[in-house]
Amino acid sequence: MESLPEAVLVRILASLPAVELVLVCRLVCCQWKNLVDGAALWILKCQQEGLTRAESDVENWQSFYFLSKKRRNLIKNPCGEEGLEHWGEVENGGDGWKIEELPGDFGKEFPSEEVHKYFVTSYEWCRKAQVIDLRAEGYWEELMDTTQPKIMVRDWYAGRSDAGCLYELCVKLLSENEDVLAEYKSDTVTIPEGNDGSWTELSHTFSSYGPGVRFVRFEHGGQDTLFWQGWYGARVTGSSVTLEP
């Protein structure tokens, strides 16, 4: 192995699983450590697995590889397919939360055919939240503290055309002790009676938020403005939190 040209050794190492490269191969010797820590190996691995990006846009190819492979929606049950499962700190104002089938009464179809249900609020404030443990999801401390990947938050909301409603979104980045390190809070969105019932996406990207982030707390909610018994308030679905490479 010592006599192999470095380019050949890089190709051999690139055929191994990424976790083994970092946890095992990197410890073999100084040469292997430098190769695993360098860009060439990870650029090749990205090319082999179809993870593309202009080289000038990537500061750390190892981080880019892992973030690309892990990229997924960290919100569980975002569209109500499992009732209120995985949602905590639930506030059931009025008649509480309800799950309905799209498009619903006086509503519109969702832009994606993959979404079939939504949550709907009542005549007093309904709120629900999820807390995402980033380490449990595979995002280790050094990655969060050094690379600080962008955290993209999205939510979709709508009203029904025969009733007005209110909607809010609040997302917090929390430390180990659940101190708030960064926060996004939307304005209270007012949807008037007589709206067209269409869906609107709200998004926010956290970046350069500093070291120490270990949890993401996602909370949204709403109510109707006519105070009608039943479920005439804001509708929400398709919520997502992703860490971007």
Tab-separated table of N, CA and C in Angstrom, residues 90-173:
chain	number	residue	atom	x	y	z
A	90	VAL	N	-49.453	20.368	22.797
A	90	VAL	CA	-50.630	20.665	21.986
A	90	VAL	C	-51.610	21.529	22.770
A	91	GLU	N	-52.017	22.630	22.173
A	91	GLU	CA	-53.040	23.508	22.742
A	91	GLU	C	-54.302	23.357	21.893
A	92	ASN	N	-55.354	22.835	22.507
A	92	ASN	CA	-56.592	22.552	21.786
A	92	ASN	C	-57.663	23.579	22.139
A	93	GLY	N	-57.499	24.812	21.655
A	93	GLY	CA	-58.507	25.828	21.899
A	93	GLY	C	-59.784	25.537	21.116
A	94	GLY	N	-60.917	26.054	21.617
A	94	GLY	CA	-62.185	25.812	20.927
A	94	GLY	C	-62.506	24.328	20.912
A	95	ASP	N	-62.753	23.793	19.729
A	95	ASP	CA	-63.007	22.361	19.588
A	95	ASP	C	-61.738	21.568	19.301
A	96	GLY	N	-60.569	22.233	19.382
A	96	GLY	CA	-59.302	21.544	19.239
A	96	GLY	C	-58.913	21.271	17.795
A	97	TRP	N	-57.759	20.641	17.638
A	97	TRP	CA	-57.250	20.298	16.313
A	97	TRP	C	-58.100	19.200	15.676
A	98	LYS	N	-58.147	19.228	14.354
A	98	LYS	CA	-58.798	18.168	13.592
A	98	LYS	C	-57.972	17.915	12.336
A	99	ILE	N	-57.977	16.689	11.849
A	99	ILE	CA	-57.307	16.351	10.580
A	99	ILE	C	-58.383	16.116	9.527
A	100	GLU	N	-58.225	16.748	8.368
A	100	GLU	CA	-59.198	16.617	7.286
A	100	GLU	C	-58.496	16.222	5.992
A	101	GLU	N	-59.278	15.689	5.070
A	101	GLU	CA	-58.774	15.320	3.746
A	101	GLU	C	-58.786	16.526	2.820
A	102	LEU	N	-57.748	16.654	2.006
A	102	LEU	CA	-57.708	17.702	0.989
A	102	LEU	C	-58.731	17.419	-0.109
A	103	PRO	N	-59.335	18.453	-0.703
A	103	PRO	CA	-59.107	19.890	-0.468
A	103	PRO	C	-59.908	20.449	0.697
A	104	GLY	N	-60.854	19.695	1.268
A	104	GLY	CA	-61.679	20.184	2.352
A	104	GLY	C	-62.768	21.122	1.853
A	105	ASP	N	-63.739	21.399	2.707
A	105	ASP	CA	-64.826	22.302	2.341
A	105	ASP	C	-64.283	23.701	2.076
A	106	PHE	N	-64.713	24.290	0.979
A	106	PHE	CA	-64.326	25.663	0.614
A	106	PHE	C	-62.796	25.830	0.585
A	107	GLY	N	-62.103	24.790	0.130
A	107	GLY	CA	-60.645	24.841	0.066
A	107	GLY	C	-60.130	24.531	-1.321
A	108	LYS	N	-58.809	24.547	-1.460
A	108	LYS	CA	-58.139	24.271	-2.735
A	108	LYS	C	-57.213	23.069	-2.576
A	109	GLU	N	-56.929	22.414	-3.673
A	109	GLU	CA	-55.964	21.319	-3.669
A	109	GLU	C	-54.579	21.854	-3.310
A	110	PHE	N	-53.766	20.990	-2.709
A	110	PHE	CA	-52.404	21.349	-2.347
A	110	PHE	C	-51.515	21.270	-3.591
A	111	PRO	N	-50.464	22.109	-3.686
A	111	PRO	CA	-49.601	22.095	-4.880
A	111	PRO	C	-48.918	20.764	-5.167
A	112	SER	N	-48.721	19.912	-4.148
A	112	SER	CA	-48.074	18.615	-4.354
A	112	SER	C	-49.100	17.496	-4.223
A	113	GLU	N	-49.069	16.568	-5.161
A	113	GLU	CA	-49.993	15.437	-5.120
A	113	GLU	C	-49.639	14.450	-4.009
A	114	GLU	N	-48.457	14.600	-3.409
A	114	GLU	CA	-48.037	13.690	-2.346
A	114	GLU	C	-48.712	14.001	-1.009
A	115	VAL	N	-49.306	15.184	-0.885
A	115	VAL	CA	-49.959	15.588	0.361
A	115	VAL	C	-51.455	15.346	0.237
A	116	HIS	N	-52.028	14.629	1.218
A	116	HIS	CA	-53.439	14.256	1.146
A	116	HIS	C	-54.279	14.797	2.303
A	117	LYS	N	-53.612	15.209	3.385
A	117	LYS	CA	-54.354	15.662	4.558
A	117	LYS	C	-53.755	16.952	5.109
A	118	TYR	N	-54.490	17.585	6.006
A	118	TYR	CA	-53.998	18.791	6.677
A	118	TYR	C	-54.593	18.847	8.088
A	119	PHE	N	-53.952	19.643	8.931
A	119	PHE	CA	-54.465	19.939	10.266
A	119	PHE	C	-55.297	21.220	10.170
A	120	VAL	N	-56.378	21.302	10.936
A	120	VAL	CA	-57.193	22.513	10.916
A	120	VAL	C	-57.517	22.939	12.349
A	121	THR	N	-57.525	24.251	12.575
A	121	THR	CA	-57.736	24.820	13.902
A	121	THR	C	-59.196	25.233	14.095
A	122	SER	N	-59.503	25.639	15.337
A	122	SER	CA	-60.891	25.928	15.711
A	122	SER	C	-61.061	27.410	16.069
A	123	TYR	N	-62.091	27.715	16.880
A	123	TYR	CA	-62.470	29.107	17.116
A	123	TYR	C	-61.682	29.798	18.227
A	124	GLU	N	-60.804	29.057	18.916
A	124	GLU	CA	-59.813	29.649	19.807
A	124	GLU	C	-58.451	29.102	19.400
A	125	TRP	N	-57.377	29.719	19.904
A	125	TRP	CA	-56.042	29.359	19.426
A	125	TRP	C	-55.737	27.876	19.640
A	126	CYS	N	-55.298	27.253	18.577
A	126	CYS	CA	-54.778	25.889	18.600
A	126	CYS	C	-53.301	25.972	18.214
A	127	ARG	N	-52.442	25.354	19.016
A	127	ARG	CA	-51.007	25.336	18.721
A	127	ARG	C	-50.464	23.936	18.952
A	128	LYS	N	-49.385	23.597	18.229
A	128	LYS	CA	-48.696	22.332	18.454
A	128	LYS	C	-47.232	22.495	18.079
A	129	ALA	N	-46.387	21.659	18.660
A	129	ALA	CA	-44.942	21.837	18.480
A	129	ALA	C	-44.246	20.489	18.370
A	130	GLN	N	-43.063	20.517	17.763
A	130	GLN	CA	-42.123	19.397	17.771
A	130	GLN	C	-40.747	19.923	18.137
A	131	VAL	N	-40.020	19.155	18.932
A	131	VAL	CA	-38.627	19.476	19.255
A	131	VAL	C	-37.749	18.408	18.604
A	132	ILE	N	-36.867	18.842	17.727
A	132	ILE	CA	-35.985	17.936	16.981
A	132	ILE	C	-34.629	17.871	17.677
A	133	ASP	N	-34.232	16.668	18.066
A	133	ASP	CA	-32.920	16.432	18.669
A	133	ASP	C	-31.932	16.182	17.528
A	134	LEU	N	-31.080	17.158	17.240
A	134	LEU	CA	-30.190	17.060	16.078
A	134	LEU	C	-29.174	15.928	16.213
A	135	ARG	N	-28.664	15.701	17.403
A	135	ARG	CA	-27.704	14.601	17.586
A	135	ARG	C	-28.380	13.249	17.328
A	136	ALA	N	-29.606	13.102	17.806
A	136	ALA	CA	-30.333	11.852	17.574
A	136	ALA	C	-30.602	11.629	16.095
A	137	GLU	N	-30.669	12.719	15.329
A	137	GLU	CA	-30.903	12.629	13.887
A	137	GLU	C	-29.610	12.470	13.097
A	138	GLY	N	-28.467	12.410	13.800
A	138	GLY	CA	-27.191	12.148	13.138
A	138	GLY	C	-26.334	13.368	12.866
A	139	TYR	N	-26.699	14.529	13.416
A	139	TYR	CA	-25.916	15.758	13.200
A	139	TYR	C	-25.079	16.012	14.459
A	140	TRP	N	-23.804	15.602	14.397
A	140	TRP	CA	-22.953	15.618	15.576
A	140	TRP	C	-22.505	17.038	15.922
A	141	GLU	N	-21.969	17.181	17.158
A	141	GLU	CA	-21.648	18.502	17.708
A	141	GLU	C	-20.669	19.287	16.849
A	142	GLU	N	-19.579	18.644	16.428
A	142	GLU	CA	-18.556	19.355	15.644
A	142	GLU	C	-19.144	19.890	14.339
A	143	LEU	N	-19.991	19.104	13.706
A	143	LEU	CA	-20.627	19.548	12.463
A	143	LEU	C	-21.477	20.788	12.702
A	144	MET	N	-22.290	20.761	13.763
A	144	MET	CA	-23.165	21.899	14.051
A	144	MET	C	-22.377	23.129	14.477
A	145	ASP	N	-21.296	22.920	15.229
A	145	ASP	CA	-20.552	24.059	15.776
A	145	ASP	C	-19.588	24.678	14.770
A	146	THR	N	-19.009	23.851	13.897
A	146	THR	CA	-17.995	24.329	12.959
A	146	THR	C	-18.586	24.667	11.596
A	147	THR	N	-19.273	23.711	11.003
A	147	THR	CA	-19.862	23.936	9.679
A	147	THR	C	-21.086	24.838	9.750
A	148	GLN	N	-21.867	24.687	10.830
A	148	GLN	CA	-23.108	25.447	10.989
A	148	GLN	C	-23.952	25.417	9.699
A	149	PRO	N	-24.424	24.224	9.312
A	149	PRO	CA	-25.215	24.129	8.081
A	149	PRO	C	-26.471	24.975	8.161
A	150	LYS	N	-26.905	25.461	7.019
A	150	LYS	CA	-28.138	26.235	6.993
A	150	LYS	C	-29.310	25.359	7.417
A	151	ILE	N	-30.179	25.920	8.232
A	151	ILE	CA	-31.372	25.211	8.693
A	151	ILE	C	-32.573	25.863	8.012
A	152	MET	N	-33.188	25.127	7.098
A	152	MET	CA	-34.303	25.642	6.306
A	152	MET	C	-35.623	25.177	6.918
A	153	VAL	N	-36.500	26.142	7.195
A	153	VAL	CA	-37.797	25.857	7.795
A	153	VAL	C	-38.889	26.255	6.808
A	154	ARG	N	-39.859	25.349	6.604
A	154	ARG	CA	-40.982	25.651	5.706
A	154	ARG	C	-42.288	25.216	6.350
A	155	ASP	N	-43.345	25.952	6.045
A	155	ASP	CA	-44.674	25.579	6.488
A	155	ASP	C	-45.676	26.067	5.444
A	156	TRP	N	-46.789	25.354	5.311
A	156	TRP	CA	-47.855	25.750	4.388
A	156	TRP	C	-49.122	26.014	5.183
A	157	TYR	N	-49.804	27.093	4.840
A	157	TYR	CA	-51.049	27.433	5.540
A	157	TYR	C	-52.100	27.895	4.534
A	158	ALA	N	-53.351	27.796	4.955
A	158	ALA	CA	-54.471	28.240	4.113
A	158	ALA	C	-55.681	28.486	5.008
A	159	GLY	N	-56.640	29.225	4.474
A	159	GLY	CA	-57.934	29.370	5.126
A	159	GLY	C	-58.989	28.736	4.233
A	160	ARG	N	-60.203	28.681	4.728
A	160	ARG	CA	-61.305	28.272	3.863
A	160	ARG	C	-62.009	29.537	3.399
A	161	SER	N	-62.552	29.527	2.204
A	161	SER	CA	-63.018	30.774	1.576
A	161	SER	C	-64.236	31.381	2.264
A	162	ASP	N	-64.944	30.620	3.085
A	162	ASP	CA	-66.136	31.169	3.737
A	162	ASP	C	-65.865	31.667	5.149
A	163	ALA	N	-64.589	31.705	5.581
A	163	ALA	CA	-64.274	32.150	6.937
A	163	ALA	C	-62.891	32.778	6.982
A	164	GLY	N	-62.724	33.764	7.854
A	164	GLY	CA	-61.411	34.357	8.068
A	164	GLY	C	-60.669	33.612	9.164
A	165	CYS	N	-59.339	33.757	9.190
A	165	CYS	CA	-58.560	33.050	10.213
A	165	CYS	C	-57.224	33.738	10.440
A	166	LEU	N	-56.532	33.304	11.496
A	166	LEU	CA	-55.207	33.778	11.857
A	166	LEU	C	-54.237	32.600	11.853
A	167	TYR	N	-52.970	32.893	11.554
A	167	TYR	CA	-51.939	31.841	11.512
A	167	TYR	C	-50.630	32.419	12.024
A	168	GLU	N	-49.841	31.590	12.749
A	168	GLU	CA	-48.521	31.987	13.228
A	168	GLU	C	-47.546	30.815	13.151
A	169	LEU	N	-46.255	31.153	12.967
A	169	LEU	CA	-45.168	30.167	12.995
A	169	LEU	C	-44.045	30.712	13.867
A	170	CYS	N	-43.505	29.858	14.739
A	170	CYS	CA	-42.367	30.250	15.575
A	170	CYS	C	-41.383	29.087	15.637
A	171	VAL	N	-40.119	29.344	15.287
A	171	VAL	CA	-39.086	28.307	15.304
A	171	VAL	C	-37.899	28.821	16.105
A	172	LYS	N	-37.407	27.984	17.027
A	172	LYS	CA	-36.282	28.365	17.870
A	172	LYS	C	-35.155	27.348	17.751
A	173	LEU	N	-33.922	27.831	17.724
A	173	LEU	CA	-32.739	26.981	17.803
A	173	LEU	C	-32.282	26.986	19.259
